[in-house]
Tab-separated table of C-alpha atoms in Angstrom:
chain	number	residue	atom	x	y	z
A	234	MET	CA	-0.137	-0.204	0.168
A	235	GLY	CA	2.923	2.555	0.909
A	236	SER	CA	5.269	1.704	-1.976
A	237	GLY	CA	6.339	4.802	-4.296
A	238	ASN	CA	4.124	3.793	-6.961
A	239	ARG	CA	1.186	3.998	-5.027
A	240	VAL	CA	1.452	7.070	-2.866
A	241	ALA	CA	1.798	10.676	-3.937
A	242	PRO	CA	0.867	14.245	-2.536
A	243	PRO	CA	-2.374	15.178	-2.749
A	244	ARG	CA	-4.008	17.690	-4.969
A	245	LEU	CA	-6.390	20.421	-4.507
A	246	VAL	CA	-9.073	21.460	-7.101
A	247	GLN	CA	-10.652	24.568	-5.699
A	248	TYR	CA	-12.752	25.213	-8.845
A	249	ASP	CA	-14.476	23.575	-11.583
A	250	GLN	CA	-14.619	24.214	-15.034
A	251	TRP	CA	-17.082	26.653	-14.662
A	252	GLY	CA	-15.585	28.706	-12.320
A	253	ARG	CA	-17.607	27.431	-9.472
A	254	ARG	CA	-15.983	27.108	-5.737
A	255	ILE	CA	-15.546	23.295	-5.183
A	256	ASP	CA	-12.403	22.138	-2.973
A	257	GLU	CA	-12.283	18.752	-4.034
A	258	LEU	CA	-9.181	16.944	-2.813
A	259	GLU	CA	-7.709	13.927	-5.237
A	260	THR	CA	-5.269	11.972	-2.804
A	261	SER	CA	-3.745	8.746	-3.901
A	262	GLU	CA	-4.422	5.214	-4.539
A	263	GLY	CA	-2.235	4.104	-1.340
A	264	TRP	CA	-4.045	6.824	1.032
A	265	ARG	CA	-7.218	5.653	-0.186
A	266	ASP	CA	-6.184	1.859	0.455
A	267	LEU	CA	-4.933	2.653	3.978
A	268	LYS	CA	-7.790	3.955	4.876
A	269	ALA	CA	-9.906	1.492	3.696
A	270	PHE	CA	-7.612	-1.249	5.063
A	271	SER	CA	-7.637	0.100	8.550
A	272	GLN	CA	-11.349	-0.074	8.298
A	273	LYS	CA	-11.083	-3.927	7.420
A	274	GLU	CA	-9.022	-4.448	10.485
A	275	GLY	CA	-11.532	-2.703	12.618
A	276	ILE	CA	-9.371	0.559	13.152
A	277	PRO	CA	-10.473	2.508	15.156
A	278	GLY	CA	-13.496	0.505	16.354
A	279	ILE	CA	-11.442	-1.881	18.284
A	280	PHE	CA	-10.697	0.832	21.057
A	281	TYR	CA	-14.203	1.353	21.450
A	282	GLU	CA	-16.130	-1.636	21.312
A	283	ARG	CA	-13.902	-2.981	23.577
A	284	LYS	CA	-14.028	-6.854	22.951
A	285	TYR	CA	-10.866	-7.819	24.703
A	286	LYS	CA	-11.762	-4.921	27.807
A	287	GLU	CA	-8.604	-3.286	28.641
A	288	HIS	CA	-6.554	-5.153	26.407
A	289	SER	CA	-8.550	-3.677	23.744
A	290	ARG	CA	-5.983	-0.350	23.243
A	291	THR	CA	-3.369	-2.926	23.277
A	292	TYR	CA	-4.523	-5.245	20.660
A	293	GLY	CA	-5.617	-1.945	18.430
A	294	PHE	CA	-2.297	-0.642	18.873
A	295	ALA	CA	-0.310	-3.405	18.135
A	296	LYS	CA	-2.045	-3.555	14.372
A	297	MET	CA	-0.913	-0.292	13.847
A	298	VAL	CA	2.865	-0.586	14.903
A	299	ILE	CA	2.932	-3.102	12.001
A	300	MET	CA	0.979	-0.712	9.476
A	301	VAL	CA	2.786	2.262	10.383
A	302	GLY	CA	-7.192	14.425	12.367
A	303	ASP	CA	-6.055	17.364	13.883
A	304	SER	CA	-6.850	21.313	13.946
A	305	HIS	CA	-4.143	24.370	14.712
A	306	GLU	CA	-5.252	27.957	14.443
A	307	ARG	CA	-2.336	30.340	12.996
A	308	PRO	CA	-1.819	32.033	16.237
A	309	GLY	CA	-2.291	29.360	18.430
A	310	GLY	CA	-0.449	25.860	17.373
A	311	SER	CA	-0.202	24.047	20.792
A	312	ASP	CA	-1.184	26.830	22.820
A	313	VAL	CA	-5.114	26.751	22.478
A	314	SER	CA	-5.459	30.001	24.770
A	315	GLN	CA	-5.681	32.265	21.336
A	316	THR	CA	-8.306	30.368	19.490
A	317	GLU	CA	-9.896	32.848	17.651
A	318	THR	CA	-12.920	30.577	15.627
A	319	VAL	CA	-15.936	31.891	17.195
A	320	ALA	CA	-18.874	29.466	17.891
A	321	THR	CA	-22.586	31.418	17.454
A	322	PRO	CA	-25.340	29.584	19.024
A	323	THR	CA	-28.460	29.000	16.383
A	324	GLY	CA	-30.793	28.332	18.915
A	325	ARG	CA	-31.681	24.779	17.488
A	326	ILE	CA	-31.294	21.378	18.937
A	327	ASN	CA	-30.883	18.098	16.871
A	328	ALA	CA	-29.876	14.812	17.473
A	329	PHE	CA	-25.985	15.622	18.004
A	330	GLY	CA	-26.962	18.541	20.438
A	331	PRO	CA	-27.004	21.930	20.847
A	332	THR	CA	-26.481	23.445	17.133
A	333	TYR	CA	-24.111	26.539	16.570
A	334	THR	CA	-22.246	27.989	13.627
A	335	LEU	CA	-18.482	27.993	13.656
A	336	ASN	CA	-16.059	31.180	12.043
A	337	GLY	CA	-12.394	31.492	11.883
A	338	PHE	CA	-9.629	30.260	10.238
A	339	LYS	CA	-7.877	26.710	10.714
A	340	TRP	CA	-4.126	27.055	9.836
A	341	PHE	CA	-3.370	23.540	10.044
A	342	SER	CA	-6.021	20.457	9.358
A	343	SER	CA	-4.659	17.133	9.066
A	344	ALA	CA	-6.801	14.469	7.558
A	345	THR	CA	-8.600	17.019	5.270
A	346	ASP	CA	-10.570	14.345	3.328
A	347	SER	CA	-11.802	13.313	6.515
A	348	HIS	CA	-16.105	13.295	6.842
A	349	MET	CA	-16.189	15.010	10.181
A	350	SER	CA	-13.385	16.476	12.635
A	351	VAL	CA	-13.582	17.969	16.509
A	352	ALA	CA	-12.589	21.589	17.079
A	353	LEU	CA	-12.405	24.297	19.534
A	354	ALA	CA	-14.048	27.373	19.360
A	355	ARG	CA	-14.506	30.451	21.471
A	356	THR	CA	-17.657	30.701	23.439
A	357	GLY	CA	-16.473	32.938	26.313
A	358	SER	CA	-14.760	36.368	25.765
A	359	ILE	CA	-10.755	36.688	24.563
A	360	LYS	CA	-9.990	37.212	28.199
A	361	ASP	CA	-11.092	34.234	29.396
A	362	GLY	CA	-8.255	32.262	27.263
A	363	SER	CA	-8.894	28.894	27.439
A	364	ARG	CA	-11.518	28.968	29.540
A	365	GLY	CA	-13.854	30.386	27.273
A	366	LEU	CA	-13.503	27.573	24.634
A	367	SER	CA	-15.977	24.761	23.930
A	368	LEU	CA	-15.485	21.701	21.792
A	369	PHE	CA	-17.876	20.848	19.058
A	370	LEU	CA	-18.454	18.051	16.556
A	371	VAL	CA	-17.769	19.151	12.548
A	372	PRO	CA	-19.408	17.843	9.895
A	373	LEU	CA	-17.283	18.507	7.111
A	374	ARG	CA	-20.153	18.059	4.687
A	375	LEU	CA	-23.776	18.098	4.960
A	376	PRO	CA	-25.917	16.303	5.530
A	377	PHE	CA	-23.840	14.500	8.134
A	378	LEU	CA	-25.647	11.307	8.050
A	379	ARG	CA	-26.660	9.587	4.519
A	380	SER	CA	-27.242	6.526	3.154
A	381	PRO	CA	-24.685	4.793	1.795
A	382	SER	CA	-25.849	4.678	-1.669
A	383	ASP	CA	-26.435	8.540	-1.477
A	384	PRO	CA	-23.914	10.956	-3.663
A	385	VAL	CA	-21.062	12.129	-1.486
A	386	PRO	CA	-22.151	15.901	-0.578
A	387	PRO	CA	-20.020	18.695	-2.215
A	388	SER	CA	-16.613	19.628	-0.327
A	389	THR	CA	-18.527	23.276	0.585
A	390	SER	CA	-21.548	21.899	1.541
A	391	ASN	CA	-21.093	23.081	5.242
A	392	ASN	CA	-19.443	26.344	4.382
A	393	ILE	CA	-15.615	24.723	5.115
A	394	PHE	CA	-13.054	26.098	2.543
A	395	VAL	CA	-9.555	24.548	1.486
A	396	HIS	CA	-7.459	28.158	1.040
A	397	ARG	CA	-4.446	25.718	0.056
A	398	LEU	CA	-2.733	22.477	0.851
A	399	LYS	CA	0.601	22.302	3.079
A	400	ASN	CA	3.929	22.200	1.650
A	401	LYS	CA	5.439	19.837	4.227
A	402	ILE	CA	8.808	18.363	5.214
A	403	GLY	CA	7.275	14.938	5.303
A	404	THR	CA	4.100	13.406	5.462
A	405	HIS	CA	3.363	14.102	1.693
A	406	THR	CA	0.625	11.656	1.405
A	407	LEU	CA	-1.307	13.250	4.406
A	408	PRO	CA	-3.816	15.891	2.977
A	409	THR	CA	-3.090	18.757	5.567
A	410	ALA	CA	-4.776	22.258	4.662
A	411	GLU	CA	-5.600	25.623	5.889
A	412	LEU	CA	-9.439	26.322	6.065
A	413	SER	CA	-11.854	28.776	6.864
A	414	LEU	CA	-14.646	27.880	8.769
A	415	GLU	CA	-17.700	30.710	7.117
A	416	SER	CA	-20.814	29.912	9.203
A	417	ALA	CA	-20.161	25.900	9.445
A	418	GLU	CA	-22.887	23.899	11.228
A	419	ALA	CA	-21.417	22.361	14.325
A	420	TYR	CA	-22.806	20.544	17.336
A	421	LEU	CA	-21.596	21.360	21.313
A	422	ILE	CA	-19.804	18.565	22.758
A	423	GLY	CA	-20.213	18.265	26.682
A	424	ASN	CA	-20.674	21.643	29.183
A	425	LEU	CA	-20.266	25.206	27.277
A	426	ASN	CA	-16.506	26.661	28.035
A	427	GLN	CA	-15.159	23.449	29.278
A	428	GLY	CA	-13.765	22.654	25.629
A	429	VAL	CA	-10.467	21.741	26.977
A	430	LYS	CA	-11.277	19.589	29.779
A	431	ASN	CA	-13.174	17.737	27.088
A	432	ILE	CA	-10.999	17.404	24.333
A	433	SER	CA	-7.911	15.956	26.796
A	434	PRO	CA	-8.845	12.699	26.627
A	435	VAL	CA	-8.641	12.853	23.076
A	436	LEU	CA	-5.041	14.799	23.030
A	437	ASN	CA	-3.873	12.161	25.444
A	438	ILE	CA	-4.765	9.337	22.604
A	439	THR	CA	-3.504	11.325	20.009
A	440	ARG	CA	-0.066	11.369	21.739
A	441	LEU	CA	-0.139	7.848	21.922
A	442	TRP	CA	-0.842	7.499	18.610
A	443	SER	CA	2.169	9.679	18.050
A	444	ALA	CA	4.510	7.161	20.025
A	445	ILE	CA	3.003	4.387	18.051
A	446	ALA	CA	4.102	6.264	14.980
A	447	SER	CA	7.371	6.805	16.124
A	448	VAL	CA	8.342	3.284	17.555
A	449	GLY	CA	6.372	1.789	13.865
A	450	GLY	CA	9.286	3.989	11.607
A	451	LEU	CA	11.760	2.430	13.814
A	452	ARG	CA	10.664	-0.930	13.681
A	453	LYS	CA	10.800	-0.623	10.120
A	454	CYS	CA	13.996	0.957	9.641
A	455	LEU	CA	15.818	-1.413	11.798
A	456	ALA	CA	13.716	-4.798	10.108
A	457	ILE	CA	15.452	-3.333	6.962
A	458	ALA	CA	19.274	-2.814	8.350
A	459	THR	CA	18.749	-6.061	9.969
A	460	ALA	CA	17.598	-8.058	6.750
A	461	TYR	CA	20.512	-6.469	5.052
A	462	ALA	CA	23.096	-7.453	6.894
A	463	LYS	CA	21.933	-10.816	6.400
A	464	VAL	CA	22.473	-10.988	2.837
A	465	ARG	CA	25.296	-7.972	2.103
A	466	THR	CA	28.992	-9.478	1.798
A	467	ILE	CA	32.121	-7.923	2.252
A	468	SER	CA	35.958	-8.673	1.992
A	469	SER	CA	35.776	-10.088	-1.918
A	470	GLY	CA	32.203	-11.750	-1.025
A	471	THR	CA	33.818	-13.994	1.808
A	472	ARG	CA	31.576	-12.644	4.677
A	473	LEU	CA	28.510	-11.030	5.314
A	474	LEU	CA	27.787	-7.936	7.344
A	475	ARG	CA	26.051	-10.209	10.127
A	476	ASP	CA	29.154	-12.023	11.030
A	477	THR	CA	31.179	-8.297	11.306
A	478	PRO	CA	31.017	-7.733	15.401
A	479	LEU	CA	31.426	-3.832	14.815
A	480	HIS	CA	28.436	-3.756	12.266
A	481	VAL	CA	26.244	-6.149	14.753
A	482	SER	CA	27.082	-4.080	17.630
A	483	GLN	CA	25.871	-0.904	15.727
A	484	LEU	CA	22.555	-2.818	14.860
A	485	ALA	CA	22.438	-3.851	18.610
A	486	GLN	CA	22.426	-0.548	20.078
A	487	ILE	CA	19.409	-0.006	17.588
A	488	ASN	CA	17.975	-2.598	19.082
A	489	LEU	CA	18.172	-1.761	22.641
A	490	LEU	CA	16.350	1.691	21.751
A	491	TYR	CA	13.928	-0.385	20.152
A	492	ARG	CA	13.236	-2.707	22.684
A	493	ALA	CA	13.188	0.464	25.651
A	494	LEU	CA	10.251	2.412	23.671
A	495	MET	CA	8.295	-0.361	22.170
A	496	HIS	CA	7.920	-1.935	25.999
A	497	MET	CA	7.543	1.883	27.202
A	498	THR	CA	4.941	2.829	24.640
A	499	PHE	CA	2.875	-0.615	25.102
A	500	GLY	CA	3.279	0.028	29.136
A	501	VAL	CA	1.529	3.117	29.016
A	502	ILE	CA	-0.888	2.190	26.438
A	503	ARG	CA	-2.156	-0.938	28.809
A	504	LEU	CA	-2.333	1.833	31.293
A	505	MET	CA	-4.643	3.793	29.146
A	506	GLY	CA	-6.633	0.652	28.434
A	507	LYS	CA	-7.443	0.209	32.319
A	508	SER	CA	-8.445	3.433	32.572
A	509	GLU	CA	-10.603	3.676	30.051
A	510	CYS	CA	-12.513	0.351	31.148
A	511	GLY	CA	-13.014	1.390	34.849
A	512	VAL	CA	-10.367	-1.030	36.176
A	513	ALA	CA	-7.208	1.602	36.936
A	514	ASP	CA	-6.410	1.936	40.369
A	515	GLU	CA	-5.182	5.367	41.612
A	516	GLY	CA	-1.412	4.984	41.335
A	517	GLU	CA	-1.962	3.868	37.810
A	518	LEU	CA	-4.026	6.614	36.859
A	519	LYS	CA	-1.590	8.857	38.265
A	520	ARG	CA	1.211	7.277	36.537
A	521	LEU	CA	-1.161	7.751	33.015
A	522	ARG	CA	-1.075	11.160	33.650
A	523	MET	CA	2.446	11.513	34.053
A	524	LEU	CA	3.845	9.226	31.179
A	525	THR	CA	1.267	10.321	28.827
A	526	PRO	CA	3.072	13.696	27.624
A	527	THR	CA	6.850	11.777	28.266
A	528	VAL	CA	6.318	8.713	26.247
A	529	LYS	CA	5.295	10.863	23.227
A	530	ALA	CA	7.918	13.100	23.940
A	531	PHE	CA	10.717	10.439	24.586
A	532	ALA	CA	10.109	8.296	21.314
A	533	ALA	CA	9.643	11.137	19.062
A	534	GLU	CA	13.160	13.053	20.425
A	535	LYS	CA	15.248	9.042	20.492
A	536	ALA	CA	13.218	7.406	17.371
A	537	CYS	CA	14.729	9.543	14.760
A	538	ALA	CA	18.389	9.063	15.543
A	539	GLY	CA	17.915	5.524	15.883
A	540	MET	CA	16.291	5.494	12.262
A	541	GLU	CA	19.031	7.896	11.278
A	542	GLU	CA	21.998	5.028	12.719
A	543	ALA	CA	20.010	2.059	10.562
A	544	MET	CA	20.087	3.948	7.549
A	545	SER	CA	23.732	4.488	7.844
A	546	ALA	CA	24.110	0.460	8.366
A	547	LEU	CA	23.227	0.053	4.646
A	548	GLY	CA	26.146	2.586	3.490
A	549	GLY	CA	25.339	4.455	0.680
A	550	ALA	CA	22.329	2.325	-0.384
A	551	GLY	CA	20.736	3.606	2.633
A	552	TYR	CA	20.845	6.762	1.398
A	553	MET	CA	18.604	6.103	-1.673
A	554	GLU	CA	15.258	6.825	-1.853
A	555	GLU	CA	13.959	3.685	-3.176
A	556	ASN	CA	14.605	1.955	0.013
A	557	GLY	CA	12.020	3.975	2.195
A	558	PHE	CA	14.335	5.288	5.071
A	559	GLY	CA	14.074	8.932	3.615
A	560	ARG	CA	10.256	9.035	3.538
A	561	SER	CA	10.122	7.487	7.200
A	562	ILE	CA	12.570	9.799	8.709
A	563	ARG	CA	10.851	12.608	7.206
A	564	ASP	CA	7.401	11.289	8.546
A	565	SER	CA	8.955	10.642	12.038
A	566	LEU	CA	10.318	14.114	12.336
A	567	VAL	CA	6.956	15.251	12.672
A	568	GLU	CA	6.173	13.355	15.962
A	569	LYS	CA	8.580	16.159	17.512
A	570	ILE	CA	6.372	18.618	16.567
A	571	TRP	CA	2.303	17.915	16.639
A	572	GLU	CA	0.770	17.284	19.864
A	573	GLY	CA	3.142	19.292	21.450
A	574	THR	CA	6.774	19.819	20.925
A	575	THR	CA	9.033	18.228	23.648
A	576	THR	CA	9.129	21.667	25.142
A	577	VAL	CA	5.613	21.985	25.625
A	578	LEU	CA	5.135	18.563	26.613
A	579	ALA	CA	8.095	19.088	29.397
A	580	LEU	CA	5.945	22.121	30.577
A	581	ASP	CA	3.054	19.901	30.628
A	582	LEU	CA	4.825	17.190	33.129
A	583	ALA	CA	6.024	20.232	35.158
A	584	ARG	CA	2.193	20.984	35.766
A	585	VAL	CA	1.756	17.007	36.779
A	586	ALA	CA	4.305	17.724	39.210
A	587	GLN	CA	2.703	20.659	41.298
A	588	ASP	CA	0.405	17.215	42.939
A	589	PRO	CA	3.568	15.710	44.642
A	590	THR	CA	1.077	12.604	44.812
A	591	THR	CA	1.629	12.003	41.214
A	592	THR	CA	5.553	12.019	41.156
A	593	LYS	CA	5.340	9.754	44.753
A	594	ALA	CA	2.613	7.031	42.557
A	595	PHE	CA	5.584	7.046	39.822
A	596	ALA	CA	8.276	6.721	42.053
A	597	ILE	CA	6.393	3.908	44.577
A	598	TRP	CA	5.830	2.135	40.944
A	599	VAL	CA	9.611	1.906	40.036
A	600	GLN	CA	10.815	1.167	43.816
A	601	GLY	CA	8.133	-1.647	43.671
A	602	VAL	CA	9.743	-3.318	40.241
A	603	VAL	CA	12.897	-2.903	41.540
A	604	SER	CA	12.061	-4.358	45.373
A	605	SER	CA	10.403	-7.484	43.574
A	606	CYS	CA	13.363	-8.235	41.333
A	607	PRO	CA	14.230	-12.090	41.910
A	608	SER	CA	17.381	-12.353	44.124
A	609	ASP	CA	19.592	-13.980	41.283
A	610	LEU	CA	18.398	-11.620	38.421
A	611	LEU	CA	18.816	-8.592	41.332
A	612	GLN	CA	22.808	-9.776	41.973
A	613	GLN	CA	22.866	-10.041	38.201
A	614	LEU	CA	22.178	-6.267	37.824
A	615	GLN	CA	22.921	-4.896	41.112
A	616	GLU	CA	25.409	-2.349	39.588
A	617	PRO	CA	22.725	-0.964	37.013
A	618	LEU	CA	19.671	-0.759	39.296
A	619	LYS	CA	21.847	2.043	41.602
A	620	ILE	CA	21.949	4.003	38.560
A	621	LEU	CA	18.452	3.288	37.934
A	622	THR	CA	17.645	4.591	41.790
A	623	ASN	CA	19.876	7.628	41.849
A	624	ALA	CA	18.249	8.502	38.435
A	625	LEU	CA	14.916	8.273	40.529
A	626	ASP	CA	16.514	10.179	43.204
A	627	GLU	CA	17.191	12.910	41.067
A	628	LEU	CA	14.051	12.788	38.822
A	629	THR	CA	11.794	13.346	42.209
A	630	ALA	CA	13.953	15.971	43.837
A	631	SER	CA	14.158	18.075	40.939
A	632	LEU	CA	10.388	18.074	40.416
A	633	GLN	CA	9.581	19.238	43.697
A	634	LYS	CA	8.255	22.649	43.744
A	635	PRO	CA	9.391	24.903	43.003
A	636	ILE	CA	10.928	23.593	40.015
A	637	ALA	CA	13.750	25.115	38.477
A	638	PRO	CA	13.060	27.159	34.773
A	639	LEU	CA	14.948	24.972	32.964
A	640	VAL	CA	14.764	21.542	34.395
A	641	PRO	CA	11.718	20.295	32.675
A	642	ARG	CA	13.064	19.329	29.217
A	643	PRO	CA	15.807	17.404	30.669
A	644	ALA	CA	13.247	16.118	33.721
A	645	ILE	CA	10.932	14.615	31.014
A	646	ILE	CA	13.861	12.712	29.071
A	647	LEU	CA	14.841	11.546	32.090
A	648	THR	CA	11.660	10.511	33.207
A	649	GLY	CA	11.282	8.161	29.673
A	650	TYR	CA	14.834	6.714	30.846
A	651	VAL	CA	13.344	5.484	34.271
A	652	ALA	CA	9.885	4.681	33.022
A	653	SER	CA	11.378	3.199	30.167
A	654	THR	CA	13.934	0.780	32.133
A	655	ALA	CA	11.054	-0.098	34.076
A	656	PHE	CA	9.030	-1.590	31.465
A	657	LEU	CA	12.121	-3.515	30.327
A	658	LEU	CA	13.317	-4.712	34.023
A	659	GLU	CA	9.165	-6.101	34.840
A	660	HIS	CA	9.801	-7.944	31.282
A	661	ALA	CA	12.925	-9.240	32.064
A	662	MET	CA	11.681	-10.589	35.678
A	663	TRP	CA	8.747	-12.204	33.537
A	664	ALA	CA	11.141	-13.905	31.504
A	665	HIS	CA	13.555	-15.034	34.152
A	666	ILE	CA	10.438	-16.278	36.315
A	667	SER	CA	9.047	-18.290	33.427
A	668	GLY	CA	12.190	-19.881	32.514
A	669	GLU	CA	12.162	-18.319	28.919
A	670	SER	CA	14.860	-18.951	26.737
A	671	ASN	CA	16.041	-15.806	26.101
A	672	ARG	CA	15.958	-14.358	29.431
A	673	GLU	CA	19.640	-14.060	29.800
A	674	THR	CA	19.272	-11.499	26.420
A	675	ASP	CA	16.510	-9.664	28.430
A	676	ALA	CA	18.284	-9.217	31.640
A	677	GLU	CA	21.708	-7.711	29.475
A	678	VAL	CA	19.279	-5.761	27.849
A	679	VAL	CA	18.531	-3.862	31.046
A	680	ARG	CA	21.901	-3.912	31.984
A	681	ARG	CA	22.886	-2.182	28.672
A	682	TRP	CA	20.091	0.305	28.813
A	683	ILE	CA	21.182	1.517	31.715
A	684	VAL	CA	24.722	1.970	31.515
A	685	GLU	CA	25.074	2.292	27.786
A	686	GLY	CA	21.426	4.102	26.639
A	687	GLY	CA	22.197	7.272	28.119
A	688	MET	CA	20.724	7.485	31.464
A	689	VAL	CA	23.649	8.506	32.996
A	690	ALA	CA	24.165	11.740	30.866
A	691	ALA	CA	20.418	12.391	31.285
A	692	ILE	CA	20.844	12.493	34.796
A	693	GLU	CA	23.947	15.314	34.332
A	694	ASP	CA	21.547	17.067	32.371
A	695	VAL	CA	19.150	17.450	34.905
A	696	LYS	CA	21.705	18.149	37.573
A	697	ARG	CA	23.180	20.795	35.548
A	698	ALA	CA	19.691	22.542	35.149
A	699	LYS	CA	18.758	22.206	38.513
A	700	GLY	CA	22.851	23.709	39.674
A	701	ASP	CA	23.739	26.447	37.612
A	702	GLY	CA	19.998	27.111	35.483
A	703	ASN	CA	19.786	30.758	36.938
A	704	LYS	CA	23.101	31.468	35.401
A	705	ARG	CA	21.833	30.205	32.382
A	706	VAL	CA	18.702	31.776	31.939
A	707	ARG	CA	20.589	35.087	31.977
A	708	SER	CA	23.300	33.754	29.736
A	709	ASN	CA	21.374	32.123	27.236
A	710	PRO	CA	19.534	35.323	25.422
A	711	VAL	CA	22.947	36.961	25.017
A	712	ILE	CA	24.345	33.559	23.167
A	713	VAL	CA	21.095	33.809	20.928
A	714	PHE	CA	20.594	37.026	20.422
A	715	GLY	CA	23.840	39.041	21.138
A	716	GLN	CA	24.261	41.663	23.441
A	717	ALA	CA	21.096	42.226	25.405
A	718	VAL	CA	19.041	45.540	23.994
A	719	ARG	CA	15.626	46.586	25.230
A	720	ALA	CA	13.199	45.914	22.252
A	721	LYS	CA	10.609	48.020	21.477
A	722	LEU	CA	6.785	46.378	21.065
């Protein structure tokens, strides 16, 4: 479905031959097949039918990691408090809820060929910021519900106009556009002026989708590099790359990262599944709140570097567009941006840490995993686990109020290291207790991830931000902008 001859950037046809505004999107066969295949596999229905109860999220995302719609305003981006779109009540109520008309401009609208969307719009004063926003269901075409045999309504039937498609670095097949809403019909979701609260569960879900995209992209690139090592010969054709220790060492380092991200991502997905089915305890709910921004940021920051390493494992062949590395890396770069940049997510973590019971719940979980480690495995991992304990102590101390201004960003990375290690350790313990054939490998993965994966450097980054943060706050503007001058606004 995703091969180069089946995917292409979408094309916007704004006017027909008679000069009438039609705003039709022409998408590639591969993009349409991808949507059809997802529906055939039951996505996203799996998540909400909950045939497998709290495991439904895990099952659905497991499909998605193999397969590998949002809106933003011009002034807003991740800062929804500046939303300009205005909602006006019509006084009508239908089966979908109170009817409003929306007027405004959406600077980034992804999956523009969808049939419905949700959007925040202002129902209160601009002075109210995010507290004056409400959440709306927006049909992209009217009538909203129709028989499958009925013709598809015109793209402009709900007064939503596509001004242009975005020329992005990656995700070329995904139609991302600038939209204007000119008295578009929409239906209120939830209570008035509680849009941010009502959309928060959706943002948490999309952050996990983002993490899955990062992990899935890394999985694809690593699979290509591993397969190549099995067939590429060197030394005048006398030896395979797989038999070259230095090359295999490079692939092993990528594997460490992949395993850590995969276990962490699905660990958080499991927490979300339990939360949605009402079977999560209080500690699990607090961990979910802390780890949702963390897993998105950590996976986005780390996966692209691993993909680049996998690409270089093919030498010059890896740099060729045909093999898919370029597309995978370009597409994964966006995960550092949408649904919150790493800095935005770090500030979210800092807000979560304002409730000390949340970081305490996280620490209790990590300490519990370590303390439940079988004695013989604990002996094997004794020195690495000292580093983990040190990391946890440093993290919890740095997130205590008041949090130093430069701490949140290195803290979210350290949180990612601590959490991913705990998930890896849980798996290694299961393999050890169950007598799995790969139990020694799983223990070695934990040891290497702690010692060689970057945790030690992450601890030092947090210490540095906490220790000389104020000095850096003063010197950073001079480094960036030159000698300080008074700006006129």
